[in-house]
mmCIF file of C-alpha atoms in Angstrom:
data_model
loop_
_atom_site.group_PDB
_atom_site.id
_atom_site.type_symbol
_atom_site.label_atom_id
_atom_site.label_comp_id
_atom_site.label_asym_id
_atom_site.label_seq_id
_atom_site.Cartn_x
_atom_site.Cartn_y
_atom_site.Cartn_z
ATOM 1 C CA UNK A 10 18.152 8.287 13.718
ATOM 2 C CA UNK A 11 16.297 5.025 14.397
ATOM 3 C CA UNK A 12 13.705 5.718 11.691
ATOM 4 C CA UNK A 13 16.298 6.115 8.930
ATOM 5 C CA UNK A 14 16.729 2.596 7.639
ATOM 6 C CA UNK A 15 19.289 1.419 5.126
ATOM 7 C CA UNK A 16 20.334 -2.154 4.425
ATOM 8 C CA UNK A 17 21.376 -1.981 0.757
ATOM 9 C CA UNK A 18 25.030 -2.906 0.523
ATOM 10 C CA UNK A 19 25.507 -0.925 -2.713
ATOM 11 C CA UNK A 20 25.550 2.841 -2.154
ATOM 12 C CA UNK A 21 24.015 3.348 -5.624
ATOM 13 C CA UNK A 22 20.902 1.508 -4.398
ATOM 14 C CA UNK A 23 20.399 3.299 -1.087
ATOM 15 C CA UNK A 24 18.472 6.427 -0.154
ATOM 16 C CA UNK A 25 17.147 8.945 -2.653
ATOM 17 C CA UNK A 26 19.916 8.070 -5.119
ATOM 18 C CA UNK A 27 18.913 4.407 -4.981
ATOM 19 C CA UNK A 28 15.241 5.194 -5.605
ATOM 20 C CA UNK A 29 16.222 7.324 -8.603
ATOM 21 C CA UNK A 30 18.455 4.542 -9.978
ATOM 22 C CA UNK A 31 15.792 1.872 -9.476
ATOM 23 C CA UNK A 32 13.138 4.083 -11.100
ATOM 24 C CA UNK A 33 15.419 4.713 -14.064
ATOM 25 C CA UNK A 34 16.061 0.980 -14.465
ATOM 26 C CA UNK A 35 12.388 0.019 -14.289
ATOM 27 C CA UNK A 36 11.436 2.760 -16.764
ATOM 28 C CA UNK A 37 14.316 2.418 -19.260
ATOM 29 C CA UNK A 38 15.596 -1.163 -19.158
ATOM 30 C CA UNK A 39 13.491 -3.285 -21.536
ATOM 31 C CA UNK A 40 14.066 -6.552 -19.647
ATOM 32 C CA UNK A 41 13.195 -5.121 -16.234
ATOM 33 C CA UNK A 42 10.239 -3.204 -17.689
ATOM 34 C CA UNK A 43 9.026 -6.304 -19.501
ATOM 35 C CA UNK A 44 9.203 -8.492 -16.404
ATOM 36 C CA UNK A 45 7.369 -5.908 -14.274
ATOM 37 C CA UNK A 46 4.708 -5.516 -16.984
ATOM 38 C CA UNK A 47 4.256 -9.306 -17.164
ATOM 39 C CA UNK A 48 3.818 -9.469 -13.368
ATOM 40 C CA UNK A 49 1.232 -6.668 -13.494
ATOM 41 C CA UNK A 50 -0.739 -8.380 -16.279
ATOM 42 C CA UNK A 51 -0.773 -11.677 -14.382
ATOM 43 C CA UNK A 52 -2.003 -9.964 -11.223
ATOM 44 C CA UNK A 53 -4.654 -8.008 -13.162
ATOM 45 C CA UNK A 54 -5.933 -11.340 -14.494
ATOM 46 C CA UNK A 55 -6.493 -12.797 -11.025
ATOM 47 C CA UNK A 56 -10.115 -13.338 -10.011
ATOM 48 C CA UNK A 57 -10.134 -11.699 -6.571
ATOM 49 C CA UNK A 58 -12.498 -13.086 -3.965
ATOM 50 C CA UNK A 59 -12.937 -13.003 -0.206
ATOM 51 C CA UNK A 60 -13.460 -16.286 1.618
ATOM 52 C CA UNK A 61 -14.966 -16.492 5.082
ATOM 53 C CA UNK A 62 -12.767 -17.768 7.878
ATOM 54 C CA UNK A 63 -13.238 -21.293 9.166
ATOM 55 C CA UNK A 64 -12.542 -20.391 12.792
ATOM 56 C CA UNK A 65 -13.547 -23.555 14.592
ATOM 57 C CA UNK A 66 -12.770 -26.099 11.874
ATOM 58 C CA UNK A 67 -16.457 -26.802 11.293
ATOM 59 C CA UNK A 68 -16.915 -24.664 8.184
ATOM 60 C CA UNK A 69 -17.991 -21.101 7.625
ATOM 61 C CA UNK A 70 -20.183 -19.543 10.282
ATOM 62 C CA UNK A 71 -22.762 -16.824 9.606
ATOM 63 C CA UNK A 72 -20.725 -13.980 11.146
ATOM 64 C CA UNK A 73 -17.620 -14.912 9.148
ATOM 65 C CA UNK A 74 -19.737 -15.034 5.993
ATOM 66 C CA UNK A 75 -21.140 -11.562 6.717
ATOM 67 C CA UNK A 76 -17.648 -10.155 7.276
ATOM 68 C CA UNK A 77 -16.371 -11.700 4.036
ATOM 69 C CA UNK A 78 -19.342 -10.270 2.100
ATOM 70 C CA UNK A 79 -18.704 -6.822 3.612
ATOM 71 C CA UNK A 80 -14.992 -6.854 2.701
ATOM 72 C CA UNK A 81 -15.854 -7.960 -0.847
ATOM 73 C CA UNK A 82 -18.385 -5.124 -1.113
ATOM 74 C CA UNK A 83 -15.731 -2.635 0.037
ATOM 75 C CA UNK A 84 -13.325 -3.880 -2.646
ATOM 76 C CA UNK A 85 -15.917 -3.140 -5.319
ATOM 77 C CA UNK A 86 -16.976 0.255 -3.927
ATOM 78 C CA UNK A 87 -13.751 2.248 -4.189
ATOM 79 C CA UNK A 88 -13.077 5.231 -6.454
ATOM 80 C CA UNK A 89 -10.555 3.087 -8.322
ATOM 81 C CA UNK A 90 -11.144 -0.506 -9.367
ATOM 82 C CA UNK A 91 -9.613 -3.271 -7.242
ATOM 83 C CA UNK A 92 -7.296 -4.478 -10.071
ATOM 84 C CA UNK A 93 -6.064 -0.884 -10.590
ATOM 85 C CA UNK A 94 -5.514 -0.514 -6.836
ATOM 86 C CA UNK A 95 -3.497 -3.740 -6.687
ATOM 87 C CA UNK A 96 -1.513 -2.808 -9.817
ATOM 88 C CA UNK A 97 -0.631 0.508 -8.183
ATOM 89 C CA UNK A 98 0.783 -1.347 -5.207
ATOM 90 C CA UNK A 99 3.300 -3.238 -7.324
ATOM 91 C CA UNK A 100 5.918 -0.456 -7.128
ATOM 92 C CA UNK A 101 7.168 -2.275 -4.016
ATOM 93 C CA UNK A 102 8.732 -4.922 -6.256
ATOM 94 C CA UNK A 103 11.495 -2.838 -7.880
ATOM 95 C CA UNK A 104 11.727 -0.187 -5.136
ATOM 96 C CA UNK A 105 11.568 -2.506 -2.101
ATOM 97 C CA UNK A 106 8.540 -0.942 -0.416
ATOM 98 C CA UNK A 107 5.323 0.932 -1.089
ATOM 99 C CA UNK A 108 3.242 2.998 1.326
ATOM 100 C CA UNK A 109 -0.468 3.478 0.658
ATOM 101 C CA UNK A 110 -2.682 5.647 2.806
ATOM 102 C CA UNK A 111 -6.040 4.140 3.731
ATOM 103 C CA UNK A 112 -8.815 6.659 3.066
ATOM 104 C CA UNK A 113 -12.258 5.765 4.381
ATOM 105 C CA UNK A 114 -15.813 6.906 3.667
ATOM 106 C CA UNK A 115 -19.258 6.504 5.122
ATOM 107 C CA UNK A 116 -21.315 4.380 2.762
ATOM 108 C CA UNK A 117 -24.225 6.823 2.348
ATOM 109 C CA UNK A 118 -25.428 5.958 -1.149
ATOM 110 C CA UNK A 119 -24.629 7.264 -4.634
ATOM 111 C CA UNK A 120 -26.000 10.762 -3.982
ATOM 112 C CA UNK A 121 -23.669 11.463 -1.047
ATOM 113 C CA UNK A 122 -20.717 13.844 -1.411
ATOM 114 C CA UNK A 123 -18.437 10.796 -1.471
ATOM 115 C CA UNK A 124 -20.638 8.362 -3.362
ATOM 116 C CA UNK A 125 -21.115 4.710 -2.576
ATOM 117 C CA UNK A 126 -23.049 1.847 -4.120
ATOM 118 C CA UNK A 127 -24.353 1.155 -0.618
ATOM 119 C CA UNK A 128 -26.516 3.159 1.788
ATOM 120 C CA UNK A 129 -25.914 1.155 4.950
ATOM 121 C CA UNK A 130 -24.009 3.781 6.975
ATOM 122 C CA UNK A 131 -21.027 1.452 7.334
ATOM 123 C CA UNK A 132 -17.431 2.659 6.977
ATOM 124 C CA UNK A 133 -15.728 1.397 3.828
ATOM 125 C CA UNK A 134 -12.623 2.121 1.792
ATOM 126 C CA UNK A 135 -12.769 5.189 -0.406
ATOM 127 C CA UNK A 136 -9.312 4.663 -1.873
ATOM 128 C CA UNK A 137 -5.786 3.499 -1.088
ATOM 129 C CA UNK A 138 -3.597 6.089 -2.802
ATOM 130 C CA UNK A 139 0.138 5.496 -3.062
ATOM 131 C CA UNK A 140 2.604 7.764 -1.320
ATOM 132 C CA UNK A 141 5.642 8.191 -3.562
ATOM 133 C CA UNK A 142 8.682 6.381 -2.216
ATOM 134 C CA UNK A 143 10.816 9.484 -2.817
ATOM 135 C CA UNK A 144 8.518 11.445 -0.476
ATOM 136 C CA UNK A 145 8.995 9.039 2.462
ATOM 137 C CA UNK A 146 11.504 10.556 4.897
ATOM 138 C CA UNK A 147 11.534 8.043 7.695
ATOM 139 C CA UNK A 148 9.582 5.411 9.546
ATOM 140 C CA UNK A 149 8.769 5.997 13.191
ATOM 141 C CA UNK A 150 9.693 2.886 15.116
ATOM 142 C CA UNK A 151 8.965 1.952 18.728
ATOM 143 C CA UNK A 152 11.657 0.684 21.112
ATOM 144 C CA UNK A 153 11.109 -2.880 19.840
ATOM 145 C CA UNK A 154 11.423 -1.922 16.174
ATOM 146 C CA UNK A 155 7.670 -1.978 15.521
ATOM 147 C CA UNK A 156 6.444 0.456 12.900
ATOM 148 C CA UNK A 157 4.335 3.275 14.370
ATOM 149 C CA UNK A 158 3.950 5.245 11.147
ATOM 150 C CA UNK A 159 5.787 7.110 8.437
ATOM 151 C CA UNK A 160 6.830 10.708 7.807
ATOM 152 C CA UNK A 161 6.210 11.997 4.309
ATOM 153 C CA UNK A 162 7.404 15.293 2.831
ATOM 154 C CA UNK A 163 5.413 16.666 -0.082
ATOM 155 C CA UNK A 164 7.275 16.814 -3.372
ATOM 156 C CA UNK A 165 5.374 19.883 -4.622
ATOM 157 C CA UNK A 166 8.093 22.322 -3.595
ATOM 158 C CA UNK A 167 6.295 23.351 -0.400
ATOM 159 C CA UNK A 168 7.969 20.624 1.634
ATOM 160 C CA UNK A 169 5.085 20.058 4.054
ATOM 161 C CA UNK A 170 5.874 17.129 6.369
ATOM 162 C CA UNK A 171 3.006 14.813 7.304
ATOM 163 C CA UNK A 172 2.837 11.845 9.663
ATOM 164 C CA UNK A 173 0.764 8.842 8.571
ATOM 165 C CA UNK A 174 0.088 6.516 11.536
ATOM 166 C CA UNK A 175 0.380 2.776 10.984
ATOM 167 C CA UNK A 176 -3.400 2.415 11.492
ATOM 168 C CA UNK A 177 -3.987 4.553 8.378
ATOM 169 C CA UNK A 178 -1.436 2.969 6.067
ATOM 170 C CA UNK A 179 -0.716 -0.165 4.167
ATOM 171 C CA UNK A 180 2.964 -1.066 3.830
ATOM 172 C CA UNK A 181 4.071 -3.541 1.201
ATOM 173 C CA UNK A 182 7.697 -4.603 1.218
ATOM 174 C CA UNK A 183 9.973 -7.273 -0.126
ATOM 175 C CA UNK A 184 11.707 -7.970 3.182
ATOM 176 C CA UNK A 185 10.008 -7.984 6.589
ATOM 177 C CA UNK A 186 12.951 -6.938 8.761
ATOM 178 C CA UNK A 187 13.268 -3.470 7.208
ATOM 179 C CA UNK A 188 10.324 -1.107 6.568
ATOM 180 C CA UNK A 189 11.966 -0.076 3.281
ATOM 181 C CA UNK A 190 12.251 -3.677 2.134
ATOM 182 C CA UNK A 191 15.052 -4.384 -0.294
ATOM 183 C CA UNK A 192 15.235 -3.032 -3.826
#
């Protein structure tokens, strides 16, 4: 199957067995756990900002400034803080990849069913929840190897299979030639 990717040369580090081994190492090995914790603390300490594009080489234009301000407002208007969101994405480091589903909301003010700091009617990020690596069955690839989306099977015992299109997901990986990265 073209969507089943595997480039790890050690069988112990491939597939479901590999994810289990990598999870065990990151949870139980004090050196690996310490390094991953240090990386997370450094990233949490970063002062995140959005800079406007300098498209024509003559400095920021008004439209680029408006777009940058909007993106920054979206980062601060999610159900989880931006540093927590970024920290949650770091599972791609030991496991090779991380899939996050992009969930949107209409920014209709704090009294709306899905609250927002803003009441401008724009579409913003609600959250970017992780999809457990063990629940990812396969990536759907086009004939040129481009990622079209991912199939996920729920781990709740029901086994419901869901397709997340590439437009609704964020994929972080350690290696760009394989959707599963490299552990």
